Coordinates of C-alpha atoms in Angstrom, one line a residue:
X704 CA 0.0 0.0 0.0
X705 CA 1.4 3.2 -1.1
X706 CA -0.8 5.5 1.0
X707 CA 1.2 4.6 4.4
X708 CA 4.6 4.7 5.9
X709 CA 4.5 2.2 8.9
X710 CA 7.0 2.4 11.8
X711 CA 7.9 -1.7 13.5
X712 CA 10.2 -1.8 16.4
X713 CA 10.8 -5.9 17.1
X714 CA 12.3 -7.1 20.3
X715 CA 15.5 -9.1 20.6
X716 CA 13.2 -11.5 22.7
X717 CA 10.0 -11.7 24.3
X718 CA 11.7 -11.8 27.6
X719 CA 10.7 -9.0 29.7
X720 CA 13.6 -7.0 30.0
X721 CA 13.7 -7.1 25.7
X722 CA 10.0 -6.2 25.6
X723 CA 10.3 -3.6 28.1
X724 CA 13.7 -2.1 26.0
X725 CA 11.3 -2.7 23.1
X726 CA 9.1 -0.3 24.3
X727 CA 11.3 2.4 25.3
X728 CA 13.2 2.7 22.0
X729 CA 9.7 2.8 20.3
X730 CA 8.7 5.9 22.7
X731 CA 11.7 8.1 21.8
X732 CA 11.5 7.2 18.5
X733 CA 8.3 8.5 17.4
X734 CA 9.0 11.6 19.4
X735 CA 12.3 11.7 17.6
X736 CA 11.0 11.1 14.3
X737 CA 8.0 13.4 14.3
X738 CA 10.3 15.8 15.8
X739 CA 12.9 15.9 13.3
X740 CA 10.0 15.7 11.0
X741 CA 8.4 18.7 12.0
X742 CA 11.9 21.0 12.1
X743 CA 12.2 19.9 8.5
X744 CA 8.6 21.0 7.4
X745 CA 9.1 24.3 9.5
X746 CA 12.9 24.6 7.8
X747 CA 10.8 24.7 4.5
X748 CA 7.8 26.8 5.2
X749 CA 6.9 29.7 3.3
X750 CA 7.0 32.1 6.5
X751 CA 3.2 32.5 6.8
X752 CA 3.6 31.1 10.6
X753 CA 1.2 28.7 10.0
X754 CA 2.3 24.9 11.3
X755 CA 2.9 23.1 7.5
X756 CA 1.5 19.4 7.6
X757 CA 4.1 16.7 5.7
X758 CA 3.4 14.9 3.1
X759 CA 4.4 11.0 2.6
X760 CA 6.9 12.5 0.2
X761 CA 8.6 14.9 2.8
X762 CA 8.2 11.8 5.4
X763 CA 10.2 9.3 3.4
X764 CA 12.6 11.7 2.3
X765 CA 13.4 12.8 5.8
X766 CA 13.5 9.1 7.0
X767 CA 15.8 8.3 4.0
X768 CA 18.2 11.0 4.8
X769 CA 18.1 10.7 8.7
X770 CA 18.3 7.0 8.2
X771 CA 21.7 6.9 9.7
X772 CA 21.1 9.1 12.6
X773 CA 17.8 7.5 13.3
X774 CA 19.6 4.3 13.8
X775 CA 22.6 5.8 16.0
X776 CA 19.7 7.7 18.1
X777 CA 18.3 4.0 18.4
X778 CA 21.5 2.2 19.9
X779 CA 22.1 5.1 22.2
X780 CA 18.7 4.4 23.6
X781 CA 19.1 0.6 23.9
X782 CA 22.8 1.5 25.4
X783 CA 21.3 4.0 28.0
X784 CA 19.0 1.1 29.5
X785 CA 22.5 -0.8 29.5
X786 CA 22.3 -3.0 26.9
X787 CA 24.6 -3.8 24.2
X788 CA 22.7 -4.9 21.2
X789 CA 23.2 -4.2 17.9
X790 CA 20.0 -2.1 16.1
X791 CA 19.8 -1.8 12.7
X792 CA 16.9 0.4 11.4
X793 CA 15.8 0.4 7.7
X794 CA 13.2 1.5 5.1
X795 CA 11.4 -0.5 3.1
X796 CA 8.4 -2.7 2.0
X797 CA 7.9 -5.3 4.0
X798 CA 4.7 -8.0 4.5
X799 CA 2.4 -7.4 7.5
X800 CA -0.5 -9.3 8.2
X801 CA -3.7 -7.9 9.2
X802 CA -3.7 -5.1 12.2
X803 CA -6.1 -3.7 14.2
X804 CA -4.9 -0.6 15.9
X805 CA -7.6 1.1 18.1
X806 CA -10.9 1.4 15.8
X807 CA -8.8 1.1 12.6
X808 CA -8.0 -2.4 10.5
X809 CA -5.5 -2.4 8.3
X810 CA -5.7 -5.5 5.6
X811 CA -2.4 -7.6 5.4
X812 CA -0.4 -6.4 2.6
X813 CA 3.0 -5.2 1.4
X814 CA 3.3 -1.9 3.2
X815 CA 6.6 0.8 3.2
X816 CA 7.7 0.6 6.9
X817 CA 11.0 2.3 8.7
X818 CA 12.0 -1.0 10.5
X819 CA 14.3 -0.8 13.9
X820 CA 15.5 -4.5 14.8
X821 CA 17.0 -5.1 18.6
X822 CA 19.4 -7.7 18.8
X823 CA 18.2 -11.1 17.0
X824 CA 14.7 -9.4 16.4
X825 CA 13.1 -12.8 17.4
X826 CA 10.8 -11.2 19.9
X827 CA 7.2 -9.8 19.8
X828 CA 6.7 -6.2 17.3
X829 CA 5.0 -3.2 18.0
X830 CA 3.6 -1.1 14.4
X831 CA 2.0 1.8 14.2
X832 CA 1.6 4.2 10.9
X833 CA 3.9 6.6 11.1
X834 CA 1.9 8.5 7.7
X835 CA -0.3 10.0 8.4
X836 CA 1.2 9.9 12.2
X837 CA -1.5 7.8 14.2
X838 CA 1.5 6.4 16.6
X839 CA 0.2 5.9 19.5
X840 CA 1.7 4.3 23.7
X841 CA -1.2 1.8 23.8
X842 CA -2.2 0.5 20.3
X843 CA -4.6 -2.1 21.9
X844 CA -7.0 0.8 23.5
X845 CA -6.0 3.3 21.5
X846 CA -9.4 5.7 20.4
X847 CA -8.0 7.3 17.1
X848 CA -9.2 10.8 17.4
X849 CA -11.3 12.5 14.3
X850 CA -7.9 14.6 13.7
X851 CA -6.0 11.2 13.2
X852 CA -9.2 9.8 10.7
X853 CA -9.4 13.3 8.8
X854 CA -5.6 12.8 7.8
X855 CA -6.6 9.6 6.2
X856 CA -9.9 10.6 4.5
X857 CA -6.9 13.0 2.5
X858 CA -4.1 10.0 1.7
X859 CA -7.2 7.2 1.0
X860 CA -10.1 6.6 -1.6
X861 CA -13.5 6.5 -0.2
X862 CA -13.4 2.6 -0.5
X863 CA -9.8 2.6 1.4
X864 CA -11.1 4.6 4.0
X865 CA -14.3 2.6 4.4
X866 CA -12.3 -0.5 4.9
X867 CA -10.0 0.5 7.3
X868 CA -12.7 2.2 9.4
X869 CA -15.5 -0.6 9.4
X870 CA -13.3 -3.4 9.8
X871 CA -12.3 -3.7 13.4
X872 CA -16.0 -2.7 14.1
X873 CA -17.6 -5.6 12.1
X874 CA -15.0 -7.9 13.1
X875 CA -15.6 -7.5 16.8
X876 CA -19.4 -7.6 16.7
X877 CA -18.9 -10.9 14.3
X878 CA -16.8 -12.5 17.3
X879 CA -19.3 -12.1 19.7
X880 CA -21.8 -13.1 17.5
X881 CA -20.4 -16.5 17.3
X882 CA -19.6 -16.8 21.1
X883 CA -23.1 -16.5 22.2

């Protein structure tokens, strides 16, 4: 799918400890990312003061040129919670099964994703989309807001949008459906 830039963090393990790390490296990440994201976008305004929204364009050239530093600000994480392994982070297209992240389902497919391996990588993932930026802590109870769903009304067709939105709803009411 070409509408989406997703973001994958994978564990070393599912140990604890490399879930935990996991997690950390995944929350100063985004903030890093977006960060970095929004400097650039504010680098390149046209001065009106107005806050510029990116575009997957500007998102996966700032990822492609920040790829190195992105990657270095990943090991110094995973070295400040006193570990030593190695983290590679990359962009590309990858295979993801289906997701369901708050009210949204995303379909399995081949999707563009900035991947950050820990270690081995043989533990447990977290995703998010990183375009349009609906990253959020808590994927499993995450509400995406209207702000979040607007962003994708203006990256998907109608029938794109529809199936994202109405997936997870039908899904759920179809499982319950057949426990009773």
């Amino acid at each position: 799918n070409e509408d989406f830039i997703r973001f994958h963090v994978i564990a070393n393990s599912d140990s604890d400890e490399d879930q935990a790390l996991k997690l950390k490296v995944r929350d100063r990440l985004v903030e890093y990312v977006n960060d970095g994201l929004r400097r650039e976008v504010m680098h390149q305004s046209d001065g009106s003061g107005q806050t510029a929204e990116f575009d997957i364009e500007q998102t996966r050239d700032y990822i492609e040129s920040h790829i190195d530093a992105i990657q270095k600000k990943a090991e110094e994480i995973v070295r400040s919670e006193g570990s030593q392994y190695e983290v590679t982070a990359e962009l590309g297209v990858c295979w993801i099964p289906e997701k369901s992240y708050g009210s949204l389902s995303f379909p399995a497919g081949n999707y563009e994703a900035l991947r950050i391996e820990i270690g081995s990588a043989k533990g447990h993932n977290w995703w998010c989309v990183l375009y349009p930026s609906l990253c959020f802590r808590d994927a499993a109870n995450a509400v995406v807001p209207n702000e979040g769903k607007e962003k994708l009304k203006h990256v998907l067709t109608e029938e794109e949008y529809s199936e994202i939105t109405a997936g997870t709803e039908f899904k759920i009411s179809w499982y319950f459906w057949k426990k009773k």
